[in-house]
Short mmCIF file of C-alpha atoms in Angstrom, two decimals:
data_model
loop_
_atom_site.label_atom_id
_atom_site.label_comp_id
_atom_site.label_asym_id
_atom_site.label_seq_id
_atom_site.Cartn_x
_atom_site.Cartn_y
_atom_site.Cartn_z
CA MET A 26 57.30 51.89 -74.95
CA ALA A 27 53.59 52.29 -76.37
CA LEU A 28 52.34 50.09 -74.29
CA LEU A 29 52.90 51.57 -70.96
CA ALA A 30 52.20 54.58 -71.80
CA GLY A 31 48.00 53.43 -72.09
CA CYS A 32 48.43 51.65 -68.47
CA MET A 33 47.75 52.70 -65.38
CA SER A 34 49.40 51.32 -62.43
CA GLY A 35 47.95 50.38 -59.84
CA PRO A 36 44.06 49.28 -58.72
CA ASP A 37 41.32 51.62 -59.72
CA TYR A 38 39.21 52.70 -57.20
CA ALA A 39 35.66 50.31 -57.50
CA GLY A 40 33.97 52.27 -54.47
CA PRO A 41 33.06 52.32 -51.13
CA PRO A 42 32.63 49.01 -48.68
CA GLN A 43 28.78 48.56 -48.77
CA LEU A 44 27.55 47.93 -44.99
CA ALA A 45 24.10 46.11 -44.45
CA THR A 46 21.82 47.69 -41.51
CA ALA A 47 19.39 45.62 -39.22
CA ALA A 48 16.65 47.57 -40.97
CA GLY A 49 16.81 48.20 -44.00
CA ASN A 50 16.44 50.97 -45.60
CA ALA A 51 14.73 52.87 -41.94
CA PHE A 52 15.90 53.85 -38.81
CA VAL A 53 15.42 50.99 -36.33
CA ARG A 54 14.65 53.72 -33.42
CA ALA A 55 12.06 55.17 -35.38
CA GLY A 56 9.18 56.00 -33.42
CA PRO A 57 5.68 57.29 -34.39
CA GLU A 58 6.69 61.35 -35.34
CA ILE A 59 9.07 60.97 -37.43
CA ASP A 60 8.25 60.21 -41.08
CA PRO A 61 11.53 58.74 -43.47
CA PHE A 62 10.01 60.15 -46.58
CA ALA A 63 9.35 63.90 -45.92
CA PRO A 64 11.92 66.58 -47.76
CA ILE A 65 14.62 67.53 -45.42
CA ALA A 66 15.89 71.48 -45.55
CA GLY A 67 19.56 72.09 -45.27
CA ASP A 68 19.11 75.15 -43.20
CA TRP A 69 17.37 73.38 -40.82
CA TRP A 70 16.75 75.56 -37.01
CA THR A 71 15.14 77.92 -39.53
CA LEU A 72 12.00 74.86 -38.76
CA LEU A 73 12.09 76.69 -34.88
CA GLY A 74 10.74 79.47 -36.44
CA ASP A 75 13.03 82.19 -34.59
CA PRO A 76 14.45 85.58 -35.73
CA VAL A 77 17.51 85.07 -33.72
CA LEU A 78 18.89 82.04 -34.28
CA ASN A 79 18.40 82.73 -37.28
CA GLU A 80 20.64 85.66 -36.77
CA LEU A 81 22.76 84.34 -34.61
CA GLU A 82 23.64 80.83 -37.45
CA ALA A 83 23.95 83.35 -40.30
CA ARG A 84 26.69 85.48 -38.51
CA ALA A 85 28.40 82.17 -37.62
CA LEU A 86 28.94 81.34 -41.02
CA VAL A 87 31.04 84.38 -41.94
CA GLY A 88 33.19 85.20 -38.49
CA ASN A 89 33.50 82.70 -36.98
CA PRO A 90 37.41 81.32 -36.92
CA GLY A 91 36.72 77.76 -37.96
CA VAL A 92 34.73 78.05 -40.89
CA ALA A 93 37.36 80.35 -41.32
CA ALA A 94 39.66 78.20 -41.15
CA ALA A 95 38.23 75.45 -43.23
CA ARG A 96 38.17 77.25 -46.02
CA ALA A 97 41.34 78.22 -45.31
CA ARG A 98 41.83 74.28 -45.89
CA ILE A 99 40.55 73.55 -48.41
CA GLU A 100 42.93 76.33 -50.56
CA GLN A 101 45.48 74.62 -49.71
CA ALA A 102 43.83 71.54 -50.63
CA ARG A 103 43.47 73.21 -54.00
CA ALA A 104 46.39 74.83 -54.54
CA SER A 105 48.19 71.37 -54.25
CA LEU A 106 46.27 69.83 -56.53
CA ARG A 107 47.05 72.16 -59.65
CA GLN A 108 50.61 72.14 -58.27
CA GLU A 109 50.12 68.59 -58.76
CA ARG A 110 48.84 69.21 -62.24
CA ALA A 111 51.73 71.59 -63.75
CA ASN A 112 53.41 68.59 -62.64
CA ARG A 113 52.93 66.63 -65.52
CA LEU A 114 53.52 69.61 -67.95
CA PRO A 115 56.62 71.12 -69.26
CA ALA A 116 58.79 73.13 -67.18
CA VAL A 117 60.50 76.23 -69.63
CA ALA A 118 63.31 78.60 -67.50
CA ALA A 119 65.18 81.25 -69.24
CA GLN A 120 68.87 81.75 -67.49
CA ALA A 121 71.58 83.13 -68.05
CA THR A 122 75.04 81.98 -67.64
CA ALA A 123 78.99 82.38 -67.31
CA VAL A 124 81.93 79.85 -66.10
CA GLN A 125 85.10 80.35 -65.72
CA ALA A 126 87.35 77.13 -65.78
CA ASN A 127 91.13 77.25 -65.07
CA ILE A 128 91.03 73.44 -64.94
CA PRO A 129 95.03 72.04 -65.04
CA GLY A 130 95.88 69.53 -67.27
CA LEU A 131 92.46 70.33 -69.52
CA ASP A 132 92.76 70.54 -73.00
CA ILE A 133 90.60 72.42 -75.40
CA GLY A 134 92.07 73.10 -77.88
CA SER A 135 92.93 70.92 -81.63
CA GLY A 136 97.11 71.91 -81.29
CA PRO A 137 99.48 69.54 -79.98
CA PRO A 138 99.05 68.52 -76.12
CA PRO A 139 102.17 70.57 -74.00
CA GLY A 140 105.94 70.17 -74.30
CA SER A 141 105.18 68.62 -77.10
CA PRO A 142 106.71 69.59 -80.24
CA GLY A 143 105.32 72.94 -81.65
CA ALA A 144 103.02 73.48 -78.73
CA PRO A 145 102.31 76.65 -76.91
CA ALA A 146 105.35 77.48 -74.13
CA ASP A 147 101.95 78.82 -72.30
CA THR A 148 99.88 76.28 -71.40
CA GLU A 149 97.49 78.70 -69.29
CA GLU A 150 95.07 80.06 -71.66
CA GLN A 151 94.91 76.31 -73.05
CA ASP A 152 93.91 75.59 -69.45
CA SER A 153 91.12 77.77 -68.69
CA LEU A 154 87.63 77.77 -70.43
CA SER A 155 84.87 80.47 -70.54
CA VAL A 156 81.61 79.68 -71.08
CA TYR A 157 78.33 81.75 -71.53
CA ASN A 158 74.95 80.63 -72.40
CA VAL A 159 71.55 83.11 -72.69
CA GLY A 160 68.55 81.20 -73.33
CA LEU A 161 65.85 79.26 -72.28
CA ASN A 162 65.61 75.54 -70.78
CA ALA A 163 63.20 72.93 -71.52
CA ASN A 164 62.54 69.63 -68.73
CA TRP A 165 59.28 66.99 -68.69
CA GLU A 166 59.10 63.18 -67.49
CA ILE A 167 57.57 61.89 -69.55
CA ASP A 168 53.92 59.91 -67.21
CA PHE A 169 54.42 55.68 -68.75
CA ALA A 170 53.01 53.57 -66.05
CA GLY A 171 50.36 56.35 -64.32
CA GLY A 172 52.17 57.14 -61.21
CA GLN A 173 51.79 60.79 -62.06
CA ALA A 174 48.17 60.47 -62.41
CA ARG A 175 47.71 58.39 -59.63
CA ARG A 176 49.22 60.45 -57.55
CA VAL A 177 46.21 63.53 -59.23
CA GLU A 178 43.72 61.30 -58.26
CA ALA A 179 44.45 61.03 -54.58
CA ILE A 180 45.49 63.96 -54.07
CA ASN A 181 41.47 65.25 -55.58
CA ALA A 182 40.24 63.19 -53.44
CA GLN A 183 42.47 64.78 -50.67
CA ALA A 184 41.17 67.89 -51.59
CA ALA A 185 37.26 66.83 -51.31
CA ALA A 186 37.91 65.76 -48.47
CA SER A 187 38.88 68.63 -47.33
CA VAL A 188 35.55 69.94 -48.32
CA ALA A 189 33.54 67.32 -46.76
CA ASN A 190 35.99 68.17 -43.35
CA ALA A 191 34.46 72.03 -43.79
CA GLU A 192 31.10 70.94 -44.26
CA ASP A 193 31.44 68.66 -41.17
CA ALA A 194 32.35 71.76 -39.87
CA LYS A 195 29.30 73.83 -40.44
CA VAL A 196 27.57 71.18 -39.12
CA GLN A 197 29.02 70.89 -35.94
CA LEU A 198 28.74 75.43 -35.33
CA ALA A 199 25.17 74.94 -36.21
CA ALA A 200 23.99 72.28 -33.62
CA GLU A 201 26.64 73.87 -30.75
CA ILE A 202 24.96 77.40 -31.85
CA ALA A 203 21.14 76.23 -32.30
CA ARG A 204 22.54 73.61 -28.28
CA ALA A 205 23.75 76.97 -27.27
CA TYR A 206 20.98 79.38 -27.09
CA VAL A 207 17.60 77.06 -26.52
CA SER A 208 20.01 76.50 -23.17
CA LEU A 209 20.16 80.02 -23.09
CA ARG A 210 16.20 80.57 -23.43
CA GLU A 211 16.42 77.85 -20.71
CA ALA A 212 17.97 79.64 -17.76
CA GLN A 213 15.74 82.99 -18.76
CA GLY A 214 12.93 81.50 -18.36
CA ARG A 215 14.31 79.65 -15.17
CA LEU A 216 15.10 82.95 -13.51
CA GLU A 217 12.49 84.74 -13.84
CA LEU A 218 10.06 81.57 -12.45
CA VAL A 219 12.88 81.77 -10.06
CA GLN A 220 12.09 85.22 -8.76
CA ARG A 221 9.28 84.80 -8.41
CA GLU A 222 9.27 81.14 -6.33
CA ARG A 223 11.68 83.64 -3.47
CA ASP A 224 8.81 86.49 -4.06
CA LEU A 225 6.37 84.25 -2.76
CA GLN A 226 8.62 82.16 -0.29
CA GLN A 227 9.67 86.03 0.68
CA GLN A 228 6.01 86.54 2.26
CA ILE A 229 6.13 82.95 3.87
CA LEU A 230 8.93 83.47 5.62
CA GLU A 231 7.29 86.91 6.98
CA LEU A 232 3.87 85.32 7.93
CA THR A 233 5.92 82.63 8.59
CA TYR A 234 7.49 85.00 11.46
CA GLN A 235 5.02 87.23 12.40
CA ARG A 236 3.41 83.70 13.35
CA TYR A 237 5.63 83.34 15.80
CA THR A 238 6.16 86.50 17.54
CA GLN A 239 2.32 85.49 18.23
CA GLY A 240 3.28 83.31 19.81
CA ALA A 241 1.54 80.51 17.00
CA LEU A 242 4.25 78.62 15.78
CA ALA A 243 8.13 77.61 17.35
CA LEU A 244 11.25 79.13 16.10
CA PHE A 245 11.95 75.21 13.81
CA PRO A 246 9.92 76.63 10.82
CA VAL A 247 10.99 80.14 10.23
CA GLY A 248 14.03 78.42 10.62
CA ASN A 249 12.61 76.19 7.21
CA ALA A 250 11.21 79.26 5.61
CA ASN A 251 14.22 80.71 6.06
CA ALA A 252 16.33 78.46 4.81
CA GLU A 253 14.40 77.32 1.32
CA LEU A 254 14.87 81.80 0.48
CA GLU A 255 18.37 80.71 0.95
CA LEU A 256 18.31 77.88 -1.45
CA LEU A 257 15.80 80.61 -3.88
CA LYS A 258 18.17 83.55 -4.14
CA SER A 259 21.22 80.16 -5.13
CA GLN A 260 19.39 79.51 -7.74
CA ILE A 261 19.26 82.99 -8.41
CA ALA A 262 22.34 82.93 -8.84
CA GLU A 263 23.23 80.41 -10.38
CA ALA A 264 19.75 80.66 -13.17
CA GLN A 265 21.80 84.12 -14.69
CA ALA A 266 25.62 82.76 -14.43
CA ASP A 267 24.36 80.41 -16.98
CA ILE A 268 22.98 83.37 -19.57
CA ASP A 269 26.29 85.36 -18.65
CA VAL A 270 28.11 81.57 -20.04
CA PHE A 271 25.21 80.77 -23.12
CA LYS A 272 25.52 84.36 -23.78
CA ASP A 273 29.03 84.33 -24.21
CA THR A 274 29.75 81.44 -25.58
CA LEU A 275 27.15 82.60 -28.39
CA ALA A 276 29.30 85.22 -29.22
CA VAL A 277 32.39 83.57 -29.64
CA LEU A 278 30.30 80.71 -31.98
CA THR A 279 29.81 84.07 -34.27
CA GLY A 280 32.93 85.23 -33.79
CA GLU A 281 32.34 88.24 -32.21
CA ALA A 282 33.81 89.24 -28.76
CA PRO A 283 32.24 88.04 -24.83
CA GLY A 284 29.03 90.40 -24.31
CA ALA A 285 28.88 91.72 -28.28
CA LEU A 286 25.52 89.73 -28.09
CA ASP A 287 24.06 90.47 -24.54
CA GLY A 288 21.99 93.95 -26.98
CA LEU A 289 20.49 90.58 -28.81
CA LEU A 290 20.05 88.54 -25.99
CA ALA A 291 18.94 90.56 -23.42
CA ALA A 292 15.19 90.41 -24.85
CA GLN A 293 14.05 86.73 -23.01
CA ALA A 294 12.15 84.96 -25.22
CA GLU A 295 10.21 81.33 -25.14
CA ILE A 296 11.57 77.75 -25.93
CA PRO A 297 11.53 77.34 -29.14
CA LEU A 298 9.80 73.95 -30.41
CA PRO A 299 11.26 71.65 -33.14
CA PRO A 300 7.99 70.46 -35.66
CA GLU A 301 5.77 67.90 -35.24
CA ARG A 302 6.45 65.57 -37.81
CA VAL A 303 10.63 64.81 -38.08
CA ALA A 304 11.57 63.74 -41.03
CA VAL A 305 15.03 62.02 -41.47
CA GLY A 306 15.04 60.54 -44.43
CA ASP A 307 17.39 56.54 -44.14
CA PRO A 308 20.69 55.53 -43.80
CA ALA A 309 21.58 54.81 -46.99
CA ALA A 310 20.66 59.00 -47.18
CA LEU A 311 22.83 59.32 -44.53
CA ILE A 312 25.86 58.13 -45.42
CA ALA A 313 25.95 59.48 -49.03
CA ARG A 314 25.04 63.00 -46.92
CA ARG A 315 26.96 62.96 -43.70
CA PRO A 316 30.16 65.19 -44.62
CA ASP A 317 32.32 63.26 -42.18
CA VAL A 318 31.50 60.04 -43.92
CA ARG A 319 31.99 62.16 -47.54
CA ALA A 320 35.91 62.45 -46.17
CA ALA A 321 36.12 59.19 -45.01
CA GLU A 322 35.07 58.17 -47.44
CA ARG A 323 37.55 60.45 -50.04
CA MET A 324 40.21 59.86 -47.92
CA LEU A 325 40.08 55.68 -48.61
CA ALA A 326 40.31 57.33 -52.67
CA ALA A 327 43.39 59.10 -52.06
CA ALA A 328 45.33 55.35 -50.67
CA ASN A 329 43.96 53.92 -52.91
CA ALA A 330 45.51 55.70 -55.79
CA ARG A 331 48.15 56.03 -53.83
CA ILE A 332 48.83 52.28 -54.09
CA GLY A 333 49.20 53.00 -58.27
CA VAL A 334 51.89 55.78 -57.03
CA ALA A 335 53.98 53.50 -55.44
CA GLU A 336 54.35 50.05 -58.17
CA ALA A 337 54.92 53.40 -61.24
CA ALA A 338 58.00 52.57 -58.77
CA ARG A 339 58.52 49.81 -60.67
CA PHE A 340 58.81 50.80 -64.26
CA PRO A 341 61.22 52.55 -65.90
CA LYS A 342 61.28 56.68 -66.48
CA ILE A 343 62.47 58.86 -69.56
CA SER A 344 62.54 62.39 -69.14
CA PHE A 345 63.81 65.12 -72.15
CA MET A 346 65.80 68.45 -71.49
CA GLY A 347 66.34 70.88 -73.69
CA ILE A 348 68.72 74.08 -73.88
CA LEU A 349 68.56 76.88 -76.45
CA GLY A 350 70.14 79.67 -76.38
CA LEU A 351 73.40 81.86 -77.63
CA GLY A 352 76.55 81.61 -76.57
CA GLY A 353 80.34 81.28 -77.66
CA SER A 354 83.82 81.41 -74.86
CA GLU A 355 83.30 85.10 -75.26
CA PRO A 356 80.15 88.13 -74.07
CA ASP A 357 80.01 89.40 -76.94
CA ASP A 358 79.25 86.05 -77.88
CA ILE A 359 76.33 86.33 -76.20
CA LEU A 360 74.46 89.04 -78.98
CA ASP A 361 76.24 86.57 -82.10
CA PRO A 362 72.35 85.34 -83.73
CA GLY A 363 75.23 83.21 -85.17
CA ASN A 364 75.53 81.77 -81.80
CA LEU A 365 72.42 79.40 -81.52
CA SER A 366 73.47 76.15 -79.62
CA ALA A 367 71.01 73.38 -78.15
CA ILE A 368 71.75 70.57 -76.68
CA ALA A 369 69.08 67.51 -76.49
CA LEU A 370 69.36 65.26 -73.06
CA PRO A 371 66.61 61.93 -73.26
CA ARG A 372 66.92 59.85 -70.34
CA LEU A 373 65.82 56.66 -69.49
CA GLN A 374 66.55 55.52 -65.80
CA TRP A 375 64.70 52.05 -63.73
CA ASN A 376 66.51 51.01 -60.76
CA LEU A 377 66.05 47.00 -61.93
CA LEU A 378 67.99 46.31 -58.25
CA ASP A 379 66.34 48.23 -54.93
CA SER A 380 66.75 46.67 -52.70
CA GLY A 381 63.14 45.29 -51.93
CA ARG A 382 62.31 48.93 -51.28
CA THR A 383 59.79 49.07 -53.70
CA ALA A 384 58.01 46.48 -52.74
CA ALA A 385 58.07 47.48 -48.94
CA SER A 386 56.34 51.11 -50.78
CA ILE A 387 53.40 49.58 -52.38
CA ASP A 388 52.74 47.18 -49.11
CA GLN A 389 52.59 50.03 -46.95
CA ALA A 390 50.04 52.28 -49.63
CA GLU A 391 48.07 48.77 -49.31
CA SER A 392 48.15 48.93 -46.01
CA ALA A 393 47.85 51.90 -46.33
CA ARG A 394 44.30 51.76 -47.92
CA ASP A 395 42.88 48.96 -46.23
CA GLU A 396 43.29 51.29 -42.88
CA ALA A 397 41.34 53.24 -44.45
CA GLU A 398 39.18 50.88 -45.42
CA ALA A 399 38.10 50.20 -41.78
CA ARG A 400 38.04 54.28 -40.48
CA TYR A 401 35.42 54.42 -43.50
CA LEU A 402 33.32 51.31 -41.74
CA GLU A 403 33.71 52.63 -38.76
CA VAL A 404 33.15 56.08 -39.96
CA VAL A 405 29.49 55.29 -41.25
CA LEU A 406 28.49 52.80 -38.07
CA GLY A 407 28.96 55.91 -36.08
CA ALA A 408 26.78 57.70 -38.01
CA LEU A 409 24.20 55.11 -37.85
CA ARG A 410 24.61 54.87 -34.09
CA ASP A 411 23.99 58.76 -33.67
CA ALA A 412 21.65 58.79 -35.38
CA GLU A 413 19.71 55.49 -33.84
CA GLN A 414 20.62 57.03 -30.04
CA SER A 415 19.49 60.92 -31.47
CA LEU A 416 15.66 58.89 -32.44
CA ALA A 417 15.55 56.64 -29.70
CA ARG A 418 16.49 60.00 -26.88
CA PHE A 419 14.40 62.12 -28.98
CA GLY A 420 11.94 59.58 -28.70
CA GLN A 421 11.42 59.44 -24.20
CA GLN A 422 12.09 62.88 -25.24
CA ARG A 423 8.60 63.95 -26.23
CA ALA A 424 7.34 61.25 -23.58
CA ASN A 425 8.80 62.94 -20.79
CA VAL A 426 7.40 66.61 -22.02
CA ALA A 427 3.59 64.87 -22.60
CA ALA A 428 4.11 63.89 -18.81
CA LEU A 429 5.52 67.35 -17.10
CA ALA A 430 2.83 68.83 -19.31
CA GLN A 431 0.16 67.09 -16.95
CA ILE A 432 1.98 67.77 -14.18
CA SER A 433 1.80 71.42 -14.87
CA ARG A 434 -1.71 72.06 -16.65
CA GLN A 435 -2.38 70.10 -12.40
CA ALA A 436 -0.20 72.61 -10.76
CA ASP A 437 -2.24 75.74 -12.62
CA THR A 438 -5.28 73.75 -11.78
CA ALA A 439 -4.58 73.29 -8.62
CA ALA A 440 -3.50 77.38 -8.50
CA GLU A 441 -6.77 78.81 -9.67
CA LEU A 442 -9.14 76.97 -7.23
CA ASN A 443 -6.63 78.12 -4.40
CA GLU A 444 -6.86 81.46 -5.27
CA GLN A 445 -10.65 81.16 -5.19
CA ARG A 446 -10.49 79.36 -1.59
CA ARG A 447 -8.36 81.96 -0.04
CA ALA A 448 -10.50 84.82 -1.63
CA ALA A 449 -12.77 82.96 0.24
CA GLY A 450 -11.17 82.23 3.97
CA VAL A 451 -11.06 79.13 3.65
CA ILE A 452 -6.65 78.41 3.47
CA SER A 453 -4.04 81.63 4.65
CA GLN A 454 -1.89 83.37 2.51
CA GLY A 455 1.52 80.99 3.28
CA GLU A 456 -0.73 78.54 1.82
CA LEU A 457 -1.61 79.98 -1.37
CA ASN A 458 1.91 81.06 -2.13
CA THR A 459 3.21 77.59 -1.39
CA SER A 460 0.33 76.24 -3.79
CA ILE A 461 1.73 79.36 -6.32
CA ARG A 462 5.03 77.85 -6.14
CA LYS A 463 3.80 74.53 -6.83
CA ARG A 464 3.03 76.06 -10.91
CA GLU A 465 5.91 77.73 -10.90
CA GLN A 466 8.65 74.51 -10.45
CA ALA A 467 5.70 72.53 -12.17
CA ARG A 468 6.34 74.60 -15.27
CA ALA A 469 10.11 75.37 -14.72
CA ASN A 470 10.27 71.52 -14.89
CA LEU A 471 8.25 71.43 -17.61
CA ASP A 472 10.44 73.98 -19.94
CA ARG A 473 13.28 72.11 -18.58
CA ALA A 474 11.82 69.01 -20.79
CA ILE A 475 10.44 70.91 -23.48
CA ALA A 476 14.71 72.35 -24.08
CA ALA A 477 16.14 68.40 -23.33
CA MET A 478 13.48 67.60 -26.07
CA THR A 479 14.32 70.74 -28.63
CA ASN A 480 18.24 69.99 -28.20
CA GLY A 481 17.22 66.55 -29.36
CA TRP A 482 15.56 67.49 -31.79
CA ILE A 483 19.61 69.46 -32.65
CA ALA A 484 20.86 66.45 -32.09
CA ILE A 485 18.73 64.21 -34.95
CA GLN A 486 19.83 66.89 -37.75
CA LYS A 487 22.93 66.83 -36.87
CA SER A 488 23.42 62.98 -36.52
CA LEU A 489 21.79 63.29 -40.01
CA GLY A 490 24.46 65.54 -41.50
CA LEU A 491 22.82 69.14 -42.93
CA GLY A 492 24.20 72.36 -41.61
CA TRP A 493 24.41 74.65 -44.25
CA VAL A 494 25.32 71.51 -46.67
CA GLU A 495 24.03 71.18 -49.78
CA LEU A 496 21.86 68.76 -50.60
CA SER A 497 21.43 66.80 -53.71
CA ARG A 498 20.46 67.72 -56.65
CA ASP A 499 17.82 65.20 -56.36
CA ASN A 500 16.82 65.73 -53.46
CA ARG A 501 17.51 69.48 -52.86
CA THR A 502 13.89 70.96 -51.49
CA SER A 503 12.73 73.96 -49.87
CA VAL A 504 10.70 73.63 -46.91
CA GLU A 505 8.75 76.11 -45.39
CA PRO A 506 8.65 76.85 -41.36
CA ALA A 507 6.03 75.64 -40.52
CA PRO A 508 4.30 77.48 -37.18
CA VAL A 509 4.49 75.56 -34.19
CA ASP A 510 1.78 75.25 -31.95
CA ARG A 511 2.62 74.52 -28.35
CA LYS A 512 0.33 73.12 -26.59
CA SER A 513 0.45 70.78 -29.72
CA VAL A 514 3.62 69.21 -29.20
CA MET A 515 2.61 68.94 -25.12
CA LYS A 516 -0.38 66.66 -25.64
CA PRO A 517 0.10 63.51 -23.63
CA GLU A 518 -1.39 61.99 -26.58
CA GLN A 519 1.23 62.22 -28.82
CA SER A 520 3.89 60.51 -26.67
#
């Protein structure tokens, strides 16, 4: 027993399996805009420099029901851990017992048996039993093989996994809010541009119709101009619907009813731009930081501990039950200090023959550990894939923004020249309006590309596992958002 008391059943946890990346300590798809050595900000959305977005993120942390549910799951896990730790300690309870029994053939006296010479004629008194007791009882099972310690270890790992899952929910929420906000700003800008296009097209239609009434044009150009106008009206309705949808999405994500944030989001603002340099760290830091990876690692640790719980069933169990109280055969005996009763019941239990039940339980626990290990590797590979893909898309999106920015500048120049030509009487008002419409279309295309680029940057932050997640103490750094130069982000040479 002394040797067993120092044992811990099952294998000790040696940590998760290591996975070598293709480029060692760097991301394969990282472009020149990626900085693996810059400090990483946990609250990454502050780098976009948008106070409304910052307020939305703060509101979501307080009001989102999913975050509240994740906190509740953490409290459940912690309560389970406290309960399991308490199970390792002796349990003491107060008790009051009254027993009245009438059992034929029961002889609790010291006299001759019933029917023998000198025995009482009335046997009912010898067949009855009365016991009254008030006192304490205690139970304690000694954890010789470490099964209870392994059970605590498993539950502790599950509690840590619950914390990591809650952090992962916050990561998803932060990215979802940022994406919806960027899409809202893009839709608001698109609505304004399309409305200007509609006004210009309305003028084109009126001018075309005048020329038709004067006999200078056939009816066909009038129909084309009217079809263009109707198409723009449908695009206005679509943009307005998108704005309403994104407003309601942001309201629900922050824990508000649809329409509650209309006042906050009514004023139009530019699409927030990401910083010129993107801090990502290295793959090893990503694996250590991402909440879903940490949750999978903790579940692997819990599965490893459950092997010890299963193996502990092979060893004997010793438990003690003790009773201390006052009592006797009469109710008044519980008030007499002289009627002190004490009972100690040690118990040894050892399953010598269980027909393979324990071995099957151990095999099941080991298979569950193997499944958790494979699941961990799957999550790690998925995390690396998310990071690499988001980095590749972000590089392409920056190049697209640079190209569309150049097209937009050319459209601006063309519109300015046509305004001068119109002032000189070289071109008609309709031709000028067509040129201005092309400028508005180029700006709308650029806005869509900027929104896609910012959403690509948000995807990088999500893939890194950032968002209300505290960095490790060694890497914790406060990063102030730098002012963003919209023109520098859209320079072609930076693509």
